[in-house]
Amino acid sequence: DFELIPLYDVEASAGNGSLVDQELQTGPLAFKKAWIKQKGLQSGICVMIKARGDSMEPTIYDGDLLLVNRRIDSIIDDTIYIVQTDNRLIVKRIQKTLDGSLTIISDNKKYREQIISPDQAKDIKIAGRVRWYGHEI
């Protein structure tokens, strides 16, 4: 009845970027198989990581768990993605415009949007799309 999704000791920064020096699996989290299928996901292409920082609040909080679909490696809609730059991961909302530029958006209004030109956008590496997040109450 359940799929096990691996949880890695990796953080995606909701801020300036978290350094990824290793990917140590710390254990799995269980999700219902029916839910995974309904979302169009597969356990072999998904991972769980943590968010670090406050730039995506009130949507994603510091320490939240993120279910990431690693098969998504390009911007397909205006949603939340994991962006890899050098050895850093960042979690942000990304919008692609008709001219090919990207708008990088933090949900926390104290952070400004960033516009990435079409030329610079070619160098942006999408490491996955966030499909679920969870936090303590």
PDB file of C-alpha atoms in Angstrom:
ATOM      1  CA  ASP A   1       0.000   0.000   0.000  1.00  0.00           C
ATOM      2  CA  PHE A   2       2.988   2.338   0.455  1.00  0.00           C
ATOM      3  CA  GLU A   3       5.936   3.589  -1.598  1.00  0.00           C
ATOM      4  CA  LEU A   4       9.166   4.441   0.187  1.00  0.00           C
ATOM      5  CA  ILE A   5      10.752   7.710  -0.942  1.00  0.00           C
ATOM      6  CA  PRO A   6      14.396   8.171   0.119  1.00  0.00           C
ATOM      7  CA  LEU A   7      15.181  11.071   2.455  1.00  0.00           C
ATOM      8  CA  TYR A   8      18.596  12.642   1.875  1.00  0.00           C
ATOM      9  CA  ASP A   9      20.664  14.758   4.202  1.00  0.00           C
ATOM     10  CA  VAL A  10      20.551  17.583   1.645  1.00  0.00           C
ATOM     11  CA  GLU A  11      19.107  21.055   2.038  1.00  0.00           C
ATOM     12  CA  ALA A  12      17.688  23.381  -0.581  1.00  0.00           C
ATOM     13  CA  SER A  13      18.063  26.957   0.523  1.00  0.00           C
ATOM     14  CA  ALA A  14      15.079  29.235   0.673  1.00  0.00           C
ATOM     15  CA  GLY A  15      17.606  32.044   0.643  1.00  0.00           C
ATOM     16  CA  ASN A  16      21.118  32.296  -0.791  1.00  0.00           C
ATOM     17  CA  GLY A  17      21.816  28.618  -1.486  1.00  0.00           C
ATOM     18  CA  SER A  18      22.890  25.624   0.578  1.00  0.00           C
ATOM     19  CA  LEU A  19      26.135  23.860  -0.155  1.00  0.00           C
ATOM     20  CA  VAL A  20      25.772  20.253  -1.274  1.00  0.00           C
ATOM     21  CA  ASP A  21      28.945  18.397  -0.378  1.00  0.00           C
ATOM     22  CA  GLN A  22      27.477  14.920  -0.207  1.00  0.00           C
ATOM     23  CA  GLU A  23      24.177  13.136  -0.616  1.00  0.00           C
ATOM     24  CA  LEU A  24      23.767  10.853   2.370  1.00  0.00           C
ATOM     25  CA  GLN A  25      20.508   8.935   2.512  1.00  0.00           C
ATOM     26  CA  THR A  26      19.151   9.096   6.048  1.00  0.00           C
ATOM     27  CA  GLY A  27      16.071   6.915   5.562  1.00  0.00           C
ATOM     28  CA  PRO A  28      12.829   6.670   3.622  1.00  0.00           C
ATOM     29  CA  LEU A  29       9.424   8.268   4.098  1.00  0.00           C
ATOM     30  CA  ALA A  30       6.280   6.338   3.204  1.00  0.00           C
ATOM     31  CA  PHE A  31       3.600   7.686   0.864  1.00  0.00           C
ATOM     32  CA  LYS A  32       0.479   5.862  -0.265  1.00  0.00           C
ATOM     33  CA  LYS A  33       0.959   4.182  -3.641  1.00  0.00           C
ATOM     34  CA  ALA A  34      -2.417   5.491  -4.833  1.00  0.00           C
ATOM     35  CA  TRP A  35      -1.401   9.082  -4.037  1.00  0.00           C
ATOM     36  CA  ILE A  36       1.964   8.697  -5.807  1.00  0.00           C
ATOM     37  CA  LYS A  37       0.176   7.309  -8.877  1.00  0.00           C
ATOM     38  CA  GLN A  38      -2.527  10.026  -8.786  1.00  0.00           C
ATOM     39  CA  LYS A  39       0.197  12.706  -8.856  1.00  0.00           C
ATOM     40  CA  GLY A  40       1.903  11.028 -11.835  1.00  0.00           C
ATOM     41  CA  LEU A  41       5.006  10.260  -9.777  1.00  0.00           C
ATOM     42  CA  GLN A  42       7.221   7.216  -9.433  1.00  0.00           C
ATOM     43  CA  SER A  43       9.155   6.310  -6.315  1.00  0.00           C
ATOM     44  CA  GLY A  44      12.391   5.781  -8.273  1.00  0.00           C
ATOM     45  CA  ILE A  45      12.460   9.383  -9.529  1.00  0.00           C
ATOM     46  CA  CYS A  46      11.482  11.168  -6.319  1.00  0.00           C
ATOM     47  CA  VAL A  47      13.556  12.179  -3.307  1.00  0.00           C
ATOM     48  CA  MET A  48      12.923  13.968  -0.051  1.00  0.00           C
ATOM     49  CA  ILE A  49      15.151  16.867   1.032  1.00  0.00           C
ATOM     50  CA  LYS A  50      14.851  19.706   3.553  1.00  0.00           C
ATOM     51  CA  ALA A  51      14.280  23.411   3.001  1.00  0.00           C
ATOM     52  CA  ARG A  52      16.539  25.856   4.808  1.00  0.00           C
ATOM     53  CA  GLY A  53      15.774  29.577   5.223  1.00  0.00           C
ATOM     54  CA  ASP A  54      12.756  31.892   5.179  1.00  0.00           C
ATOM     55  CA  SER A  55      12.522  33.245   1.618  1.00  0.00           C
ATOM     56  CA  MET A  56       9.678  30.888   0.639  1.00  0.00           C
ATOM     57  CA  GLU A  57       7.507  31.613   3.693  1.00  0.00           C
ATOM     58  CA  PRO A  58       4.546  31.442   4.162  1.00  0.00           C
ATOM     59  CA  THR A  59       4.474  28.524   1.693  1.00  0.00           C
ATOM     60  CA  ILE A  60       7.609  26.628   2.711  1.00  0.00           C
ATOM     61  CA  TYR A  61       9.189  27.092   6.138  1.00  0.00           C
ATOM     62  CA  ASP A  62      12.706  26.516   7.412  1.00  0.00           C
ATOM     63  CA  GLY A  63      13.098  22.771   8.053  1.00  0.00           C
ATOM     64  CA  ASP A  64      10.158  21.670   5.881  1.00  0.00           C
ATOM     65  CA  LEU A  65      10.448  18.408   3.998  1.00  0.00           C
ATOM     66  CA  LEU A  66      10.222  18.664   0.207  1.00  0.00           C
ATOM     67  CA  LEU A  67       9.150  15.840  -2.108  1.00  0.00           C
ATOM     68  CA  VAL A  68      11.062  16.507  -5.335  1.00  0.00           C
ATOM     69  CA  ASN A  69      10.338  14.965  -8.738  1.00  0.00           C
ATOM     70  CA  ARG A  70      13.856  14.696 -10.210  1.00  0.00           C
ATOM     71  CA  ARG A  71      12.561  13.782 -13.660  1.00  0.00           C
ATOM     72  CA  ILE A  72      11.509  17.416 -14.199  1.00  0.00           C
ATOM     73  CA  ASP A  73      14.605  19.244 -15.432  1.00  0.00           C
ATOM     74  CA  SER A  74      13.047  22.209 -17.203  1.00  0.00           C
ATOM     75  CA  ILE A  75      10.442  24.890 -16.455  1.00  0.00           C
ATOM     76  CA  ILE A  76       7.061  23.468 -17.470  1.00  0.00           C
ATOM     77  CA  ASP A  77       4.743  25.735 -15.494  1.00  0.00           C
ATOM     78  CA  ASP A  78       4.824  28.523 -12.929  1.00  0.00           C
ATOM     79  CA  THR A  79       5.525  26.522  -9.807  1.00  0.00           C
ATOM     80  CA  ILE A  80       8.244  25.694  -7.264  1.00  0.00           C
ATOM     81  CA  TYR A  81      11.509  24.160  -8.449  1.00  0.00           C
ATOM     82  CA  ILE A  82      14.876  23.140  -7.079  1.00  0.00           C
ATOM     83  CA  VAL A  83      17.610  25.072  -8.895  1.00  0.00           C
ATOM     84  CA  GLN A  84      21.201  23.847  -8.865  1.00  0.00           C
ATOM     85  CA  THR A  85      24.014  26.382  -9.164  1.00  0.00           C
ATOM     86  CA  ASP A  86      27.535  25.018  -8.768  1.00  0.00           C
ATOM     87  CA  ASN A  87      27.219  22.876  -5.614  1.00  0.00           C
ATOM     88  CA  ARG A  88      24.247  24.778  -4.218  1.00  0.00           C
ATOM     89  CA  LEU A  89      20.539  24.025  -4.248  1.00  0.00           C
ATOM     90  CA  ILE A  90      17.893  26.721  -4.069  1.00  0.00           C
ATOM     91  CA  VAL A  91      14.116  26.288  -3.769  1.00  0.00           C
ATOM     92  CA  LYS A  92      12.196  29.036  -5.599  1.00  0.00           C
ATOM     93  CA  ARG A  93       9.073  29.741  -7.573  1.00  0.00           C
ATOM     94  CA  ILE A  94      10.032  30.260 -11.236  1.00  0.00           C
ATOM     95  CA  GLN A  95       8.055  31.842 -14.067  1.00  0.00           C
ATOM     96  CA  LYS A  96       9.194  31.630 -17.670  1.00  0.00           C
ATOM     97  CA  THR A  97       8.254  34.499 -19.978  1.00  0.00           C
ATOM     98  CA  LEU A  98       7.616  34.441 -23.715  1.00  0.00           C
ATOM     99  CA  ASP A  99      11.043  35.918 -24.501  1.00  0.00           C
ATOM    100  CA  GLY A 100      12.777  33.072 -22.594  1.00  0.00           C
ATOM    101  CA  SER A 101      13.716  35.077 -19.510  1.00  0.00           C
ATOM    102  CA  LEU A 102      12.992  33.707 -16.037  1.00  0.00           C
ATOM    103  CA  THR A 103      11.547  35.413 -13.001  1.00  0.00           C
ATOM    104  CA  ILE A 104      12.841  33.889  -9.764  1.00  0.00           C
ATOM    105  CA  ILE A 105      10.305  34.543  -7.025  1.00  0.00           C
ATOM    106  CA  SER A 106      10.502  34.227  -3.251  1.00  0.00           C
ATOM    107  CA  ASP A 107       7.087  33.905  -1.605  1.00  0.00           C
ATOM    108  CA  ASN A 108       8.347  35.993   1.316  1.00  0.00           C
ATOM    109  CA  LYS A 109       7.697  39.595   0.231  1.00  0.00           C
ATOM    110  CA  LYS A 110      10.804  40.916   1.991  1.00  0.00           C
ATOM    111  CA  TYR A 111      12.863  39.338  -0.824  1.00  0.00           C
ATOM    112  CA  ARG A 112      12.938  40.902  -4.301  1.00  0.00           C
ATOM    113  CA  GLU A 113      12.224  39.053  -7.526  1.00  0.00           C
ATOM    114  CA  GLN A 114      15.198  38.298  -9.735  1.00  0.00           C
ATOM    115  CA  ILE A 115      14.996  38.507 -13.520  1.00  0.00           C
ATOM    116  CA  ILE A 116      17.267  36.150 -15.442  1.00  0.00           C
ATOM    117  CA  SER A 117      17.899  37.096 -19.081  1.00  0.00           C
ATOM    118  CA  PRO A 118      17.254  34.539 -21.849  1.00  0.00           C
ATOM    119  CA  ASP A 119      21.027  34.095 -22.288  1.00  0.00           C
ATOM    120  CA  GLN A 120      21.585  33.523 -18.566  1.00  0.00           C
ATOM    121  CA  ALA A 121      18.489  31.274 -18.350  1.00  0.00           C
ATOM    122  CA  LYS A 122      20.238  28.732 -20.581  1.00  0.00           C
ATOM    123  CA  ASP A 123      22.729  28.132 -17.751  1.00  0.00           C
ATOM    124  CA  ILE A 124      20.090  27.518 -15.071  1.00  0.00           C
ATOM    125  CA  LYS A 125      19.972  23.833 -14.096  1.00  0.00           C
ATOM    126  CA  ILE A 126      16.656  22.588 -12.790  1.00  0.00           C
ATOM    127  CA  ALA A 127      17.282  19.705 -10.368  1.00  0.00           C
ATOM    128  CA  GLY A 128      13.569  18.919  -9.906  1.00  0.00           C
ATOM    129  CA  ARG A 129      10.077  20.161  -9.222  1.00  0.00           C
ATOM    130  CA  VAL A 130       8.655  20.324  -5.703  1.00  0.00           C
ATOM    131  CA  ARG A 131       5.461  18.241  -5.647  1.00  0.00           C
ATOM    132  CA  TRP A 132       4.710  18.219  -1.907  1.00  0.00           C
ATOM    133  CA  TYR A 133       5.989  19.863   1.236  1.00  0.00           C
ATOM    134  CA  GLY A 134       5.282  19.226   4.863  1.00  0.00           C
ATOM    135  CA  HIS A 135       6.048  20.902   8.142  1.00  0.00           C
ATOM    136  CA  GLU A 136       5.390  20.624  11.809  1.00  0.00           C
ATOM    137  CA  ILE A 137       2.613  22.641  13.373  1.00  0.00           C
TER     138      ILE A 137
END
